[in-house]
CSV table of N, CA, C and O in Angstrom, one decimal:
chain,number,residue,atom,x,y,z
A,1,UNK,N,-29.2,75.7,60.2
A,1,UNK,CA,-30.5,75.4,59.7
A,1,UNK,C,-31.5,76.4,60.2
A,1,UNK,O,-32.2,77.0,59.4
A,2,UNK,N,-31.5,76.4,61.3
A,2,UNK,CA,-32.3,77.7,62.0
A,2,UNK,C,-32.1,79.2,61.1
A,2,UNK,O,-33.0,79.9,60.7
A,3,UNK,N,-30.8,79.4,61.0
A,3,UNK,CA,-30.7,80.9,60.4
A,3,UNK,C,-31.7,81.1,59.3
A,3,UNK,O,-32.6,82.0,59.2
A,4,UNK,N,-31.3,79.8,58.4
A,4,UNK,CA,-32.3,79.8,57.3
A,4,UNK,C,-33.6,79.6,57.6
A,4,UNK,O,-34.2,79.9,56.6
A,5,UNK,N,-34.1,79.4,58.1
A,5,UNK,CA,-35.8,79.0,58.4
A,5,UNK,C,-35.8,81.2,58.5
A,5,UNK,O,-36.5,82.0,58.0
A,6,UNK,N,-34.8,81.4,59.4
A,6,UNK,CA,-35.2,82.9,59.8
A,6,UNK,C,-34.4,83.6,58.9
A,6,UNK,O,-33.8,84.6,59.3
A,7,UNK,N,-34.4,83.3,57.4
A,7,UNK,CA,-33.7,84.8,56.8
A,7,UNK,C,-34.1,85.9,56.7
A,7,UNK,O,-33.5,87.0,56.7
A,8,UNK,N,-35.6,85.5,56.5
A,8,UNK,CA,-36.2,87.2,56.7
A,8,UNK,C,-36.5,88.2,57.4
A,8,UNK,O,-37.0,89.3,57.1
A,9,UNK,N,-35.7,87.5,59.0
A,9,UNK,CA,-36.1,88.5,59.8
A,9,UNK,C,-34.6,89.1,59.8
A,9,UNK,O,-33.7,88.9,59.1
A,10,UNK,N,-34.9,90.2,61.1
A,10,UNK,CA,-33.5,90.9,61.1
A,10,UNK,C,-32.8,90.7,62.0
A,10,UNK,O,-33.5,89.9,62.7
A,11,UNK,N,-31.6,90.9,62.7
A,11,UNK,CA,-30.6,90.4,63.2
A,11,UNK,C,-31.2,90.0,64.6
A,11,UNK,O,-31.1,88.8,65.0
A,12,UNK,N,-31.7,91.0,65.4
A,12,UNK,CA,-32.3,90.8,66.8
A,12,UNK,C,-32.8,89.6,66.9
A,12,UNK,O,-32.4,88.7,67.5
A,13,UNK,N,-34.1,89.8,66.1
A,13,UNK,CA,-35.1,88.9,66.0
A,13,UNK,C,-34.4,87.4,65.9
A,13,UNK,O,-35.0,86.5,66.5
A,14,UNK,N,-32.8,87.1,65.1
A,14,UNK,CA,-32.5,85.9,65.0
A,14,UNK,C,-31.6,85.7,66.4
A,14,UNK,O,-31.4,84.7,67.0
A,15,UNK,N,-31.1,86.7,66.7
A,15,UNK,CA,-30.6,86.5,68.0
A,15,UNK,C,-31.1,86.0,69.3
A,15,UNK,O,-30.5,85.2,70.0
A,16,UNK,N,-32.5,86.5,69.5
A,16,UNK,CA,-33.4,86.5,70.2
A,16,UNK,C,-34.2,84.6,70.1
A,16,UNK,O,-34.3,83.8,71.1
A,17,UNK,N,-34.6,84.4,69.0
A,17,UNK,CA,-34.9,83.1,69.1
A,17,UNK,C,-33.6,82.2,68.8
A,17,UNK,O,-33.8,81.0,68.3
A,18,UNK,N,-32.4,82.6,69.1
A,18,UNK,CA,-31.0,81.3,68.8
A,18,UNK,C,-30.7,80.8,70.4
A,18,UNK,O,-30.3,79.7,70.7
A,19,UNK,N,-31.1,81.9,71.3
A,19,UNK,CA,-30.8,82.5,72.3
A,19,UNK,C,-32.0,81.5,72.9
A,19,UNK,O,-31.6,80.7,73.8
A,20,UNK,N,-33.0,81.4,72.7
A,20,UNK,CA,-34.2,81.0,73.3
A,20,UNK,C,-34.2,79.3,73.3
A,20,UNK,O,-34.3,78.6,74.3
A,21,UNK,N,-33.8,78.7,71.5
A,21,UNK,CA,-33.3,77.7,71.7
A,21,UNK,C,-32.6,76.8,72.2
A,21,UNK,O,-32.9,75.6,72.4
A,22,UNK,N,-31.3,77.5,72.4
A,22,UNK,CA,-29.8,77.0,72.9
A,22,UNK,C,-30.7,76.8,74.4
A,22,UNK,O,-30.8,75.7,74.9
A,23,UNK,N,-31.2,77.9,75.1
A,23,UNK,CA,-31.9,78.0,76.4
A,23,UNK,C,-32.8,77.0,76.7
A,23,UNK,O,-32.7,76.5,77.8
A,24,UNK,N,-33.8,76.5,75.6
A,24,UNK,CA,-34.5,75.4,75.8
A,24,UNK,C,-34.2,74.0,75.8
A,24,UNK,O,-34.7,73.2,76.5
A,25,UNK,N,-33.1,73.9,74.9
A,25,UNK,CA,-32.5,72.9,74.7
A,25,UNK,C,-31.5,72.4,75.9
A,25,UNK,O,-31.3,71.1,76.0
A,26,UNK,N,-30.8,73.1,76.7
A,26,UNK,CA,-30.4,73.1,77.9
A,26,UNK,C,-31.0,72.5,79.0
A,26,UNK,O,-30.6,71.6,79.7
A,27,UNK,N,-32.4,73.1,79.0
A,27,UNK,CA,-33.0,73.0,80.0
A,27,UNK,C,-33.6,71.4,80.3
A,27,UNK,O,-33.7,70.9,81.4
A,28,UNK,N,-33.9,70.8,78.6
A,28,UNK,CA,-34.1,69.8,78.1
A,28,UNK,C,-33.3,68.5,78.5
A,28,UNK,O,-33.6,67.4,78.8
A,29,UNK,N,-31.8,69.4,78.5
A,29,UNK,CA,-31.2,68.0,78.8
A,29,UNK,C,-30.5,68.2,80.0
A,29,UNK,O,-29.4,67.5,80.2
A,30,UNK,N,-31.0,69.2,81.2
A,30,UNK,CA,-30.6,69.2,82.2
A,30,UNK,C,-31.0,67.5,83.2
A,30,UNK,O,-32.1,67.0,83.3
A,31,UNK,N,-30.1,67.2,83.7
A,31,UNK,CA,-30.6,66.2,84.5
A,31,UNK,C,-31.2,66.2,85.8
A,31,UNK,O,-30.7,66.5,86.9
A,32,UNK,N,-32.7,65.8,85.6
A,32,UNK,CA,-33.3,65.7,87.1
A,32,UNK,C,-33.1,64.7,87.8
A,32,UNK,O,-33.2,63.6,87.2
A,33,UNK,N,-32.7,64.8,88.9
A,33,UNK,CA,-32.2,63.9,90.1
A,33,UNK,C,-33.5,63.0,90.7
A,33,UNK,O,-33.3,62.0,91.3
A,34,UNK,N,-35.0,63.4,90.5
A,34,UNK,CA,-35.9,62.7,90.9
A,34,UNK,C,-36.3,61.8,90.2
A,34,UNK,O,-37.3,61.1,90.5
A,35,UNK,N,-35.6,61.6,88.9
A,35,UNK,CA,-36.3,60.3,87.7
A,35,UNK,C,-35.3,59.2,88.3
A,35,UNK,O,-34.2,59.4,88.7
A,36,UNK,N,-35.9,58.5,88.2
A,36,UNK,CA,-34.9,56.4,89.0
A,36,UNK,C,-35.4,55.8,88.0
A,36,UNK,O,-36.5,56.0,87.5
A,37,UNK,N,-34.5,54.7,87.6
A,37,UNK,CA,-34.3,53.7,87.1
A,37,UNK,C,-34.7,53.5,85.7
A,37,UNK,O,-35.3,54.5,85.2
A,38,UNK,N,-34.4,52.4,84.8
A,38,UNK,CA,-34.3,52.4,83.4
A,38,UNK,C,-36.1,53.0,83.7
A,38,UNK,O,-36.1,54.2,83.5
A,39,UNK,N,-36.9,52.6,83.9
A,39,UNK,CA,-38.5,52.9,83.6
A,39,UNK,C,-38.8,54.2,83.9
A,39,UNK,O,-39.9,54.6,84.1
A,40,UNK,N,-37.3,55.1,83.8
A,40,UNK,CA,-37.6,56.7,84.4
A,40,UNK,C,-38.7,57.0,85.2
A,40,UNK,O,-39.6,57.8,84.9
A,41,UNK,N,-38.7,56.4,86.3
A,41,UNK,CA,-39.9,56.5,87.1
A,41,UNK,C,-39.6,58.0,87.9
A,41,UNK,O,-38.5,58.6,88.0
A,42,UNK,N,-41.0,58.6,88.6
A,42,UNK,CA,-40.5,59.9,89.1
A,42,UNK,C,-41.9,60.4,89.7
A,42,UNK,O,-43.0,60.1,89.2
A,43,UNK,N,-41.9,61.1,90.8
A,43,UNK,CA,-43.1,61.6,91.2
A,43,UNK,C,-43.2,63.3,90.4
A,43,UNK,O,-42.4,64.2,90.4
A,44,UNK,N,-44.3,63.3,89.9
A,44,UNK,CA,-44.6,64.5,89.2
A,44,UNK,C,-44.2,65.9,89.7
A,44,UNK,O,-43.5,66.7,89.2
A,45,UNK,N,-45.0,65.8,91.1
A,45,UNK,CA,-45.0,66.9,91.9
A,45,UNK,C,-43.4,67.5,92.1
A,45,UNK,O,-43.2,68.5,92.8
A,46,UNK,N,-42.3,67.0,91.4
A,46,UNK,CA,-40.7,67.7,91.7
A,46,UNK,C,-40.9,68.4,90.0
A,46,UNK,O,-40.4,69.5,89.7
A,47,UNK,N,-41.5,67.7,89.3
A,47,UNK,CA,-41.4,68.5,88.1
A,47,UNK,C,-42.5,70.1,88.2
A,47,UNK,O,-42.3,71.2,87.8
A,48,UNK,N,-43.6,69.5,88.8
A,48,UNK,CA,-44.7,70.9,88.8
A,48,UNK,C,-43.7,71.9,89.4
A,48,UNK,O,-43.4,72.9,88.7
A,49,UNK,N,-43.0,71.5,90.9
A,49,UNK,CA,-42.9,72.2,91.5
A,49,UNK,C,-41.6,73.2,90.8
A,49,UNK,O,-41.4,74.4,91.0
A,50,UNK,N,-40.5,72.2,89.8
A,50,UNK,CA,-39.6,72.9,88.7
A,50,UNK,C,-40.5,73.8,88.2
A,50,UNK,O,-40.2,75.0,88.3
A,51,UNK,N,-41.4,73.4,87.6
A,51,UNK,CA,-42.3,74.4,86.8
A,51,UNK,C,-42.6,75.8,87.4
A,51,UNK,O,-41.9,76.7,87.2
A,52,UNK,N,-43.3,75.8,87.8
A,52,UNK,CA,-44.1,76.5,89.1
A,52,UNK,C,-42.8,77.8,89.6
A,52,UNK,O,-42.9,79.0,89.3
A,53,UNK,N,-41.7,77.3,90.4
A,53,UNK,CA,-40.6,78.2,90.7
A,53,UNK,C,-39.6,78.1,89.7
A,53,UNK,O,-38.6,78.7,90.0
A,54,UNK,N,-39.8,77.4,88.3
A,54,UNK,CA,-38.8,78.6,87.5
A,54,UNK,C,-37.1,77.8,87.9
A,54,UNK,O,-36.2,78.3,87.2
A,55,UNK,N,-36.6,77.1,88.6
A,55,UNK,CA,-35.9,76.1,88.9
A,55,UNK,C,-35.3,75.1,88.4
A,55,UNK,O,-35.8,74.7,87.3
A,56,UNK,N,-34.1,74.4,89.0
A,56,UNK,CA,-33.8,72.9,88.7
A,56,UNK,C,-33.5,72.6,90.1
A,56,UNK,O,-32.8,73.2,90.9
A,57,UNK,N,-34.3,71.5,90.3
A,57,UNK,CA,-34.2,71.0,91.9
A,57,UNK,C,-32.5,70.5,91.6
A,57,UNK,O,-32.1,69.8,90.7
A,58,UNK,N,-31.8,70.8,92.4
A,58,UNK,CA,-30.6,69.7,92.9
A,58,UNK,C,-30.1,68.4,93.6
A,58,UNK,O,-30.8,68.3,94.7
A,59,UNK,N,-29.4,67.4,93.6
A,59,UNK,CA,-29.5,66.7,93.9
A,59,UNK,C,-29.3,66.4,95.4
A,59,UNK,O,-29.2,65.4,96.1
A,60,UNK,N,-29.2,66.9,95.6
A,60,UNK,CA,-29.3,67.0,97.7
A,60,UNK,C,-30.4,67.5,98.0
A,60,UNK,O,-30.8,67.0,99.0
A,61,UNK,N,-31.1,68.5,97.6
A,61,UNK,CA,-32.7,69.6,97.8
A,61,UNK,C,-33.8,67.8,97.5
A,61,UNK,O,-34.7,67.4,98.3
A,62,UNK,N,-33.3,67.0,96.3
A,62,UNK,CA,-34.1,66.1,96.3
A,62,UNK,C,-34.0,64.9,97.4
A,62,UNK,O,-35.0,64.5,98.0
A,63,UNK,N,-32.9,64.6,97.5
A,63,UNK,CA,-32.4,63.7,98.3
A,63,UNK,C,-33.3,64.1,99.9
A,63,UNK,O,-34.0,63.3,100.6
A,64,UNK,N,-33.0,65.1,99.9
A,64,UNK,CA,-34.0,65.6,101.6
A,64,UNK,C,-34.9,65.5,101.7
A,64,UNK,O,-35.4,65.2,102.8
A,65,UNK,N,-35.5,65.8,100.5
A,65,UNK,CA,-37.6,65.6,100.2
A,65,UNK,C,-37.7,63.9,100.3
A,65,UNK,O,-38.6,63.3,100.9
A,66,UNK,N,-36.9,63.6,99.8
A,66,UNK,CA,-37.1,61.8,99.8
A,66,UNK,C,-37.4,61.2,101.2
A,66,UNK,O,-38.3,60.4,101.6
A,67,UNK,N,-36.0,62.2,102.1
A,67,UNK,CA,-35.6,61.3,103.2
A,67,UNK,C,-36.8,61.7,104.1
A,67,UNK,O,-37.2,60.9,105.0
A,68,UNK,N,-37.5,63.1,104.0
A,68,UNK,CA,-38.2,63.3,104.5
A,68,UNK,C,-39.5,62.6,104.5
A,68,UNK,O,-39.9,62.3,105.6
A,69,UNK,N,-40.2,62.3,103.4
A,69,UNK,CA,-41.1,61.4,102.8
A,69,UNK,C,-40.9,59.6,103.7
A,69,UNK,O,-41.5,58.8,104.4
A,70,UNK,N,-39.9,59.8,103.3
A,70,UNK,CA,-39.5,58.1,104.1
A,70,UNK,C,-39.8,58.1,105.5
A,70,UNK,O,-40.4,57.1,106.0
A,71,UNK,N,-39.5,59.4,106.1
A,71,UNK,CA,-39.4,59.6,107.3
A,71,UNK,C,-41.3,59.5,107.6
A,71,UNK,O,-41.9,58.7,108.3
A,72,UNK,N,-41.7,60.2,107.1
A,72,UNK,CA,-43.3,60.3,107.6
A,72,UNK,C,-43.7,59.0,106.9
A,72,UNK,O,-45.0,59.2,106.9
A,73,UNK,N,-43.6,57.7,106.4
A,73,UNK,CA,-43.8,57.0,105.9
A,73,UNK,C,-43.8,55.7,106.9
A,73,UNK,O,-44.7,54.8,107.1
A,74,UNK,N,-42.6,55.8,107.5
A,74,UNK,CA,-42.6,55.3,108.8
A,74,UNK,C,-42.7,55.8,110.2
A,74,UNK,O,-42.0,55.3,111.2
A,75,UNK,N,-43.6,56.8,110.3
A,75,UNK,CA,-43.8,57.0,111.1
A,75,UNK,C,-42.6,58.2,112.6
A,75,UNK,O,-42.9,58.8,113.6
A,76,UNK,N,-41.3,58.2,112.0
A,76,UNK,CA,-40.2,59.1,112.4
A,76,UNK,C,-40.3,60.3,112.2
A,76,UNK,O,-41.0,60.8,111.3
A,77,UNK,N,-39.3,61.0,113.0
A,77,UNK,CA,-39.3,62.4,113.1
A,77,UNK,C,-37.5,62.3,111.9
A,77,UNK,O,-36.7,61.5,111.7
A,78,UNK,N,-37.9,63.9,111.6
A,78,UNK,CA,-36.7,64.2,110.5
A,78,UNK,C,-36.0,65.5,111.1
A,78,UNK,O,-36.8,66.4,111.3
A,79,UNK,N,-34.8,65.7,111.3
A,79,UNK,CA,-34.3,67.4,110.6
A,79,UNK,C,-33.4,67.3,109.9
A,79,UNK,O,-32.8,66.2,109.9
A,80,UNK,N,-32.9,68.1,109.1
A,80,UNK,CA,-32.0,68.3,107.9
A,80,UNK,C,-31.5,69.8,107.9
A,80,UNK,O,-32.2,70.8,107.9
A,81,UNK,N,-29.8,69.7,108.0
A,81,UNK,CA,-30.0,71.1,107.2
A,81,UNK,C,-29.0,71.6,106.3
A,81,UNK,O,-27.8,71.3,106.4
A,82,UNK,N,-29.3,72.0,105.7
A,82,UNK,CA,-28.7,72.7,104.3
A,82,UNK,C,-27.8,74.0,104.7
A,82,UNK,O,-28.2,75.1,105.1
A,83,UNK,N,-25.9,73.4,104.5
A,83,UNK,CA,-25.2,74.8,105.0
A,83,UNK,C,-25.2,75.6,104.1
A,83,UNK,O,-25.3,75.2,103.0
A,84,UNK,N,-25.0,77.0,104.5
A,84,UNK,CA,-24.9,78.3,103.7
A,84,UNK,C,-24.1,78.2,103.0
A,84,UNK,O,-23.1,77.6,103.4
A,85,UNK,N,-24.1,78.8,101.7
A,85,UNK,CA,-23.0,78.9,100.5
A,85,UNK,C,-22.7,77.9,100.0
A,85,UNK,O,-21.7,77.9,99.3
A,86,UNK,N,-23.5,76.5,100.2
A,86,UNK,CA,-23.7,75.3,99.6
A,86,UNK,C,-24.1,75.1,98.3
A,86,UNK,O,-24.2,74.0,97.8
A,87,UNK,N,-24.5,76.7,97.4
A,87,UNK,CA,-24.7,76.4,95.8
A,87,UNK,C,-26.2,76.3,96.0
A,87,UNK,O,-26.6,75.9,94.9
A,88,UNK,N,-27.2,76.3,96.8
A,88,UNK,CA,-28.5,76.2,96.8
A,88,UNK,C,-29.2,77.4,95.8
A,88,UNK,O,-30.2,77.2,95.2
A,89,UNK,N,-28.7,78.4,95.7
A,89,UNK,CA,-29.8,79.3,95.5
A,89,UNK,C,-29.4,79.8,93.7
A,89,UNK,O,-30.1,80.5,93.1
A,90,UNK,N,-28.0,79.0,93.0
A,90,UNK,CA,-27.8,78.8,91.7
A,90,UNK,C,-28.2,78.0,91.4
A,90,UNK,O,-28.2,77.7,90.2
């Protein structure tokens, strides 16, 4: 359906926005690990911060912000750490 909306352009051009789509549409249905429960509840600030760096937070990167949060919430001290070659930086 897309091809057709773009017959008039030329091949790049359709390449370029099939390319852009599939890319958006991905991104769309990437699952974020900070939305909870049927009422998709979520604090914003994980999505800016997706925004912002170009990212998809992971589900352990979130899990730590949480525990950390909890932690200053009650009043406790936190450390965490994240081992090397753990897939963080794909």
């Amino acid at each position: 359906a897309l091809r057709h909306l773009l017959h008039h352009c030329d091949d790049e051009t359709v390449n370029r926005v099939l390319h852009a789509s599939r890319s958006l549409a991905q991104t769309l249905a990437t699952e974020r690990h900070y939305i909870h429960g049927e009422n998709m509840q979520y604090d914003p600030r994980f999505l800016v911060f997706e925004y912002i760096f170009d990212i998809i937070l992971r589900k352990r990167q979130v899990e730590m912000v949480e525990s950390f949060v909890d932690s200053i919430r009650t009043g406790k001290s936190n450390v965490q750490q994240m081992i090397m070659g753990a897939g963080k930086t794909t």
